[in-house]
mmCIF file of C-alpha atoms in Angstrom:
data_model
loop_
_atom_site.group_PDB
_atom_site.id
_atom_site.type_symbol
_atom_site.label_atom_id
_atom_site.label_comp_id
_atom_site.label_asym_id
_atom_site.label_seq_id
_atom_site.Cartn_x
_atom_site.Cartn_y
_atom_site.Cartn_z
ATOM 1 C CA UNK A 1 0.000 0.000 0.000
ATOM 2 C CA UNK A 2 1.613 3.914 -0.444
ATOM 3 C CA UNK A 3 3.146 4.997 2.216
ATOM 4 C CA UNK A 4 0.959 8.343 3.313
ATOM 5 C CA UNK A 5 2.404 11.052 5.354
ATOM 6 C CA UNK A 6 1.112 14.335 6.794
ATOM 7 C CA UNK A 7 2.601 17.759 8.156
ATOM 8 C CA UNK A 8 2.564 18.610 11.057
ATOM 9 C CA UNK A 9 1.730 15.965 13.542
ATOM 10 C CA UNK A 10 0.323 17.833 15.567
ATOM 11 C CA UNK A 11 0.350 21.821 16.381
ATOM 12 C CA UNK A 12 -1.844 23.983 19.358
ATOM 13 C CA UNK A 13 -3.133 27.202 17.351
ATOM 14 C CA UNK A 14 -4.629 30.522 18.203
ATOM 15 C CA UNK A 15 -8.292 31.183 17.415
ATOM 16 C CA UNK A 16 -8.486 33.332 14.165
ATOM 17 C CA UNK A 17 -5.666 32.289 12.704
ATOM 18 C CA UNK A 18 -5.123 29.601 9.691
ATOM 19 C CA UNK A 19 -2.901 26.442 9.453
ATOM 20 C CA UNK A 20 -2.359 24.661 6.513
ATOM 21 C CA UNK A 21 -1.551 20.285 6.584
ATOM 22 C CA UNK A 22 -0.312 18.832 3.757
ATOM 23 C CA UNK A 23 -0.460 15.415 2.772
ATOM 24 C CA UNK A 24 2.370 13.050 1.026
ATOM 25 C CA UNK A 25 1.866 10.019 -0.692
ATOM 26 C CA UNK A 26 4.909 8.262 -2.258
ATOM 27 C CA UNK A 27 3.076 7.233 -5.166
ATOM 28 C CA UNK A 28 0.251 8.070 -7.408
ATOM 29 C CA UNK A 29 -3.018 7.720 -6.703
ATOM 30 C CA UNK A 30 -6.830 8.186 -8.558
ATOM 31 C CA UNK A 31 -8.164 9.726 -5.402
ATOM 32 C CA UNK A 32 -7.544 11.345 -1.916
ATOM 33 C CA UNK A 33 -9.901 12.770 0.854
ATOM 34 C CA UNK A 34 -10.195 15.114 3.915
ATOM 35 C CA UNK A 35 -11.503 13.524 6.957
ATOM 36 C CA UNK A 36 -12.152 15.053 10.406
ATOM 37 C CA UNK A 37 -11.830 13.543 13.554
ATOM 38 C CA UNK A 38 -13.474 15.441 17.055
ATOM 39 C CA UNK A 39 -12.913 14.535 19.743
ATOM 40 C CA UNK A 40 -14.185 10.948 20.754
ATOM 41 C CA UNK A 41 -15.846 11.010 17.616
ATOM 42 C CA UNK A 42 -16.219 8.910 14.105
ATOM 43 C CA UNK A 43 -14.264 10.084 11.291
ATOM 44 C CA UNK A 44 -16.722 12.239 8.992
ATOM 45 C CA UNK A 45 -15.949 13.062 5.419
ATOM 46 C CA UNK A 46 -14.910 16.765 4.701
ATOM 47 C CA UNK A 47 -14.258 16.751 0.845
ATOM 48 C CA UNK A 48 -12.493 15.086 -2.519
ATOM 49 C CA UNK A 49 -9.663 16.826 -3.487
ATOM 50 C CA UNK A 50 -9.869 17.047 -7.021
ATOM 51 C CA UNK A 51 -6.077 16.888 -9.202
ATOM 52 C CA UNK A 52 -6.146 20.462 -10.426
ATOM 53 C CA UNK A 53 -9.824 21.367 -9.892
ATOM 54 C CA UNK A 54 -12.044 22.492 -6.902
ATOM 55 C CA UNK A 55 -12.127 20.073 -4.153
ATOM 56 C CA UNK A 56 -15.943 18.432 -4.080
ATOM 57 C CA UNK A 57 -17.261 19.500 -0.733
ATOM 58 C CA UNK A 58 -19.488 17.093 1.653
ATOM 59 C CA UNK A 59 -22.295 19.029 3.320
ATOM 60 C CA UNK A 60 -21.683 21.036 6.377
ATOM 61 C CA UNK A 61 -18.366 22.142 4.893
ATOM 62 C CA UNK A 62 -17.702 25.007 2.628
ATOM 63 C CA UNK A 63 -14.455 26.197 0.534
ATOM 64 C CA UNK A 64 -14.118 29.674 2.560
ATOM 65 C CA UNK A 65 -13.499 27.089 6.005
ATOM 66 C CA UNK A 66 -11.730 24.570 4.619
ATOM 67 C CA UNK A 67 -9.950 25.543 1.352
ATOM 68 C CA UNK A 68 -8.205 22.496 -0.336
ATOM 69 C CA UNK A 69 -5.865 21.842 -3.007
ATOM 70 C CA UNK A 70 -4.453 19.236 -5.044
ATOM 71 C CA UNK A 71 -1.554 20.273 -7.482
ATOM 72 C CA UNK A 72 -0.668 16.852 -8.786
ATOM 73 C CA UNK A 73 -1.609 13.331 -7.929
ATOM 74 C CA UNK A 74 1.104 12.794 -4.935
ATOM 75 C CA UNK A 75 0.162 15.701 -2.577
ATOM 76 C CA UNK A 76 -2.276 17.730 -1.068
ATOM 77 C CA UNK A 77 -3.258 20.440 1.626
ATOM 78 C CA UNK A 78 -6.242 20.930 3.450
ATOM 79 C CA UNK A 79 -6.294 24.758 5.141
ATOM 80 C CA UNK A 80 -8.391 24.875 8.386
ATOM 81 C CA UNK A 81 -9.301 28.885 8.208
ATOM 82 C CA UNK A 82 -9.858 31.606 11.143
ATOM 83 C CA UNK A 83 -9.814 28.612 13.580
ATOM 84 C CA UNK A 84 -12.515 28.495 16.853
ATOM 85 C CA UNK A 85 -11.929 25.848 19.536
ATOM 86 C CA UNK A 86 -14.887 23.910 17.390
ATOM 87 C CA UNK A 87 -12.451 23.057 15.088
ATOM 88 C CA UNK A 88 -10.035 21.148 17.249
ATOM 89 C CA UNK A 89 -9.863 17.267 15.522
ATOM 90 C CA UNK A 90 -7.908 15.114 14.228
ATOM 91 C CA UNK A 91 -7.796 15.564 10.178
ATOM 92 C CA UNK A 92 -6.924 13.112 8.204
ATOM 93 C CA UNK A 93 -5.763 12.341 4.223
ATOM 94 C CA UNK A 94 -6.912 9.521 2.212
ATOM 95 C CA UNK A 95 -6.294 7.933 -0.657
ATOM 96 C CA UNK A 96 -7.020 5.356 -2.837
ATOM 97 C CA UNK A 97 -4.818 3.840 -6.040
ATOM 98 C CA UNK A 98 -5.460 2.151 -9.091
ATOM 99 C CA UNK A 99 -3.455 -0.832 -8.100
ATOM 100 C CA UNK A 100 -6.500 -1.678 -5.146
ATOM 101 C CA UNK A 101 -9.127 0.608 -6.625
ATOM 102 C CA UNK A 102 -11.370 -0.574 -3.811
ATOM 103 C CA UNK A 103 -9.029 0.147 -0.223
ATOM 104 C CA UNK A 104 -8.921 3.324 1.115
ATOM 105 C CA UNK A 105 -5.627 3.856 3.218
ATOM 106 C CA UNK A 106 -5.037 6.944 5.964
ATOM 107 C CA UNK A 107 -2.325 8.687 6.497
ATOM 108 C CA UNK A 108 -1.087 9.194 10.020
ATOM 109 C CA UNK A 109 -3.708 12.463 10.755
ATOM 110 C CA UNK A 110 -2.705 16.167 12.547
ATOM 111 C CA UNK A 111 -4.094 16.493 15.960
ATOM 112 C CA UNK A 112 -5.181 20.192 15.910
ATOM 113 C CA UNK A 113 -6.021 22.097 19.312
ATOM 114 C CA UNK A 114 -7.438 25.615 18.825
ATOM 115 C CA UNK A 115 -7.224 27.708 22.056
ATOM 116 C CA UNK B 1 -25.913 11.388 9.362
ATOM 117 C CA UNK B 2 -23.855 8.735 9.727
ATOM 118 C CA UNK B 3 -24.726 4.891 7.845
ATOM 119 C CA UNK B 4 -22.614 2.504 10.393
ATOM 120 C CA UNK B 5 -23.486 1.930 13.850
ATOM 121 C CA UNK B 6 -20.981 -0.405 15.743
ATOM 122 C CA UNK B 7 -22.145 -2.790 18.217
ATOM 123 C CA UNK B 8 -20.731 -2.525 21.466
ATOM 124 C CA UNK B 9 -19.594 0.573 22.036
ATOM 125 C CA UNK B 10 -16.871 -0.531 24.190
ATOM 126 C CA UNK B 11 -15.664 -4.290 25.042
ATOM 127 C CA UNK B 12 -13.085 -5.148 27.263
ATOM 128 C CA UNK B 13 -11.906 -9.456 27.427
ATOM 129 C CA UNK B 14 -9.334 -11.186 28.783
ATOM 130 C CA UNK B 15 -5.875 -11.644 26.760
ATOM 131 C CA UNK B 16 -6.675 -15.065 25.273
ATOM 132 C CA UNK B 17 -9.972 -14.782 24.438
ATOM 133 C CA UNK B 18 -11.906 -13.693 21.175
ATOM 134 C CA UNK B 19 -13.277 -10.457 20.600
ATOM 135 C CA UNK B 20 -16.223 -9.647 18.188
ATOM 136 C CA UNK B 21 -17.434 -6.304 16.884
ATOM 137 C CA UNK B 22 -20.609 -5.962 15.039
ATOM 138 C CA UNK B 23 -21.755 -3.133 12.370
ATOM 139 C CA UNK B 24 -24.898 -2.213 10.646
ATOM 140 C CA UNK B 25 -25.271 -0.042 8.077
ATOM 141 C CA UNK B 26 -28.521 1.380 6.108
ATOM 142 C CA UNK B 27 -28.245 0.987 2.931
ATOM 143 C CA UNK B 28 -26.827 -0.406 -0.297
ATOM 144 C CA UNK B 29 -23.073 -0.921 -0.433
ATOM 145 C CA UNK B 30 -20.333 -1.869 -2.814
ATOM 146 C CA UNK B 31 -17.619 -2.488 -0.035
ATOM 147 C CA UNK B 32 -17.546 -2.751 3.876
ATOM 148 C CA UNK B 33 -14.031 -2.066 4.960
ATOM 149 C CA UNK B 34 -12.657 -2.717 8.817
ATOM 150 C CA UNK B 35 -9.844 -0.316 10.341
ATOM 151 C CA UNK B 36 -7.911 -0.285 13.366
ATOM 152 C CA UNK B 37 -6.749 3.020 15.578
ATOM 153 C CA UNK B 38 -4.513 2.832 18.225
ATOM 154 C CA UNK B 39 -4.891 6.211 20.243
ATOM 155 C CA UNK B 40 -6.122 8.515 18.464
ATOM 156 C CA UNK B 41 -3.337 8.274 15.569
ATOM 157 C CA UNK B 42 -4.020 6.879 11.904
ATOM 158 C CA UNK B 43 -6.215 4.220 10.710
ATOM 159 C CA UNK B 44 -4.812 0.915 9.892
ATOM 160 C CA UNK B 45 -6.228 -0.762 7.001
ATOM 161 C CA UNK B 46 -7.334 -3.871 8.186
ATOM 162 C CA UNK B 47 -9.475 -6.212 5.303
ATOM 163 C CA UNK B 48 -12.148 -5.152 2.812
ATOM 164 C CA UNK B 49 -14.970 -7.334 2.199
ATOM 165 C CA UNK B 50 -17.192 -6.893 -1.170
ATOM 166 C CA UNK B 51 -20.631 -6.732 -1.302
ATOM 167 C CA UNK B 52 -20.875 -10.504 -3.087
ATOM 168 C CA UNK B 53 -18.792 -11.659 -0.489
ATOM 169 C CA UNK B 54 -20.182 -13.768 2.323
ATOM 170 C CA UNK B 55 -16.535 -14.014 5.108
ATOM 171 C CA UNK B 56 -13.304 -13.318 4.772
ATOM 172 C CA UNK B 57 -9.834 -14.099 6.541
ATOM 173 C CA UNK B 58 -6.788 -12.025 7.265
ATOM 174 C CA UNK B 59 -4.281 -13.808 10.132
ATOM 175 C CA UNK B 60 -6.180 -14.118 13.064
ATOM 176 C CA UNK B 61 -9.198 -11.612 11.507
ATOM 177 C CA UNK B 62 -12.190 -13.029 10.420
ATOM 178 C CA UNK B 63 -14.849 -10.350 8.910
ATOM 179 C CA UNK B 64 -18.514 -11.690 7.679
ATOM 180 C CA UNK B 65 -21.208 -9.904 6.277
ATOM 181 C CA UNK B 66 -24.649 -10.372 5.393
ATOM 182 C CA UNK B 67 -25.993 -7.871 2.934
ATOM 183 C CA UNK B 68 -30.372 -9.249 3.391
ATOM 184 C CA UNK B 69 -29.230 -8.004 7.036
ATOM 185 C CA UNK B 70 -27.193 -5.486 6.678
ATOM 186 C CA UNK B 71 -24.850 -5.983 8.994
ATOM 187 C CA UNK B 72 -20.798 -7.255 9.054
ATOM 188 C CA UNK B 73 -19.058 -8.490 12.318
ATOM 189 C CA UNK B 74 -15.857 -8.593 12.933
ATOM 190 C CA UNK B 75 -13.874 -11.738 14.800
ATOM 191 C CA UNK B 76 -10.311 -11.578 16.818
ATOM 192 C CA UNK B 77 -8.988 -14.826 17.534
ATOM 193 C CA UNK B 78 -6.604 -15.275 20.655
ATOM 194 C CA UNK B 79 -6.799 -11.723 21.460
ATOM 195 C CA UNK B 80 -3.479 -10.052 22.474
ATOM 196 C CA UNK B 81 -2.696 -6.541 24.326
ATOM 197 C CA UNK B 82 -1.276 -4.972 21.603
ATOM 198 C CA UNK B 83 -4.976 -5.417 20.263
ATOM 199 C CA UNK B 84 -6.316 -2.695 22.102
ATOM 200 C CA UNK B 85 -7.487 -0.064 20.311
ATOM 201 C CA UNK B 86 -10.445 1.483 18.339
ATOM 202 C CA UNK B 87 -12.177 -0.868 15.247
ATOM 203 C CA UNK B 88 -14.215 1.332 12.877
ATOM 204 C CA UNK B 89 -16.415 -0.220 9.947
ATOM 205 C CA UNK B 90 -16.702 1.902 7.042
ATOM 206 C CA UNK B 91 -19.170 1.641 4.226
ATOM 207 C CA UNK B 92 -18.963 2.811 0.300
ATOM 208 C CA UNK B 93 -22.357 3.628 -1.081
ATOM 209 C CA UNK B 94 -22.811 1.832 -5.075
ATOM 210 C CA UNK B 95 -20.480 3.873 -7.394
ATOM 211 C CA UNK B 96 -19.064 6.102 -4.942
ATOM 212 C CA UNK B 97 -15.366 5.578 -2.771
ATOM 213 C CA UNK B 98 -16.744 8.381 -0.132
ATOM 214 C CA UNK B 99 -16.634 6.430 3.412
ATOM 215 C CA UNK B 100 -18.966 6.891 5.917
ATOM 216 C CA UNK B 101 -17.933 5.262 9.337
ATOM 217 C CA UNK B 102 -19.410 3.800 12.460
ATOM 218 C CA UNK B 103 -19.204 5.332 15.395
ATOM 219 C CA UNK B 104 -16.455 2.535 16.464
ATOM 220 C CA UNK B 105 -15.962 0.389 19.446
ATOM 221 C CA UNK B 106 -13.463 0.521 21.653
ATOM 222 C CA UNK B 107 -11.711 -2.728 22.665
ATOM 223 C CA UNK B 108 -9.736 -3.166 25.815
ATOM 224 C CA UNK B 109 -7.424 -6.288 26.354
ATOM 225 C CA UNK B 110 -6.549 -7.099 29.822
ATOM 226 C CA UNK B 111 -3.476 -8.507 30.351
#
């Protein structure tokens, strides 16, 4: 399976302000996601990030929040915008490859606190 | 909302022993796919079952499902400590790869 990896690990932000994750995978792949994590919580879908097009957002989640890209098909960043203690999670990158078109595989996720 | 509710929510057994973790989901699927998390870190890809599949194997892993119910379980044999963690089903509805998890259960192996 790719090896998936995401930056930072971890990081404790200010309210209002952005951070951006990105997300590594050492080979190609057809598809990779945005997941969010709260706290005890289920992961829930946040978007598709679409190779060189606008990410496809699930609902409850808008562009202006949680702007995405996807430059090529090896890496990707999620931006999680003027942060509120809400938004403390874990997010995580998927992705899936044409070699097991059916698997989805995580990457290791970025614990965010927002204080 | 979300499809998968996991059945219990929490289960704690004996090192040894087998552990089994059920899921139900609402409705159609072309996949069902088990992960592990240990702590609140990554998930661990653990075996993807299709639709026309009835059980499936992986080491000491055994995952069934029955699609007229609904429903997969998942079976640890011989349970061990380093077992303890958080299982997660995930369903794919037809001709989509978007995931939609359980809510998990969280197994605890005693030593």
């Amino acid at each position: 399976s790719a090896v998936i990896s995401q930056k930072p690990s971890r990081d404790i932000c200010q309210r209002g302000t952005s951070l951006t994750i990105q997300c590594q995978v050492d080979s190609q792949v057809t598809m990779m996601f945005w997941y969010r994590q709260q706290p005890g919580q289920s992961l829930t879908l946040i978007a598709t990030a679409n190779q060189g097009s606008e990410a496809t957002y699930e609902s409850g989640f808008v562009i202006d929040k949680f702007p995405i890209s996807r430059p090529n098909l090896t890496f990707s960043t999620l931006t999680v915008s003027n942060m509120s203690p809400e938004d403390s999670s874990i997010y995580l990158c998927s992705v899936v490859s044409s070699a097991r078109p059916y698997e989805q595989y995580f990457g290791p996720g970025t614990r965010l606190t927002v204080t | 909302s979300q499809q998968g509710e996991e059945d219990p929510q929490a289960l704690s057994i004996q090192e040894g022993e087998n552990a089994t973790m059920n899921c139900s989901y609402k409705t159609s699927i072309n996949n069902l796919q088990w992960y592990r998390q240990n702590s609140g870190r990554g998930l661990v890809h653990l075996i993807l079952i299709r639709s026309n599949e009835r059980e499936k194997h992986s080491g000491r892993l055994r995952v069934t499902l029955d699609t007229s119910k609904k429903s997969s379980s998942l079976l640890i044999t011989a349970s061990r400590a380093a077992d303890t963690a958080s299982y997660f089903c995930a369903t794919d509805a037809e001709g989509a790869q978007k995931l939609v998890f359980g809510q998990g259960t969280r197994l605890t192996i005693n030593p």
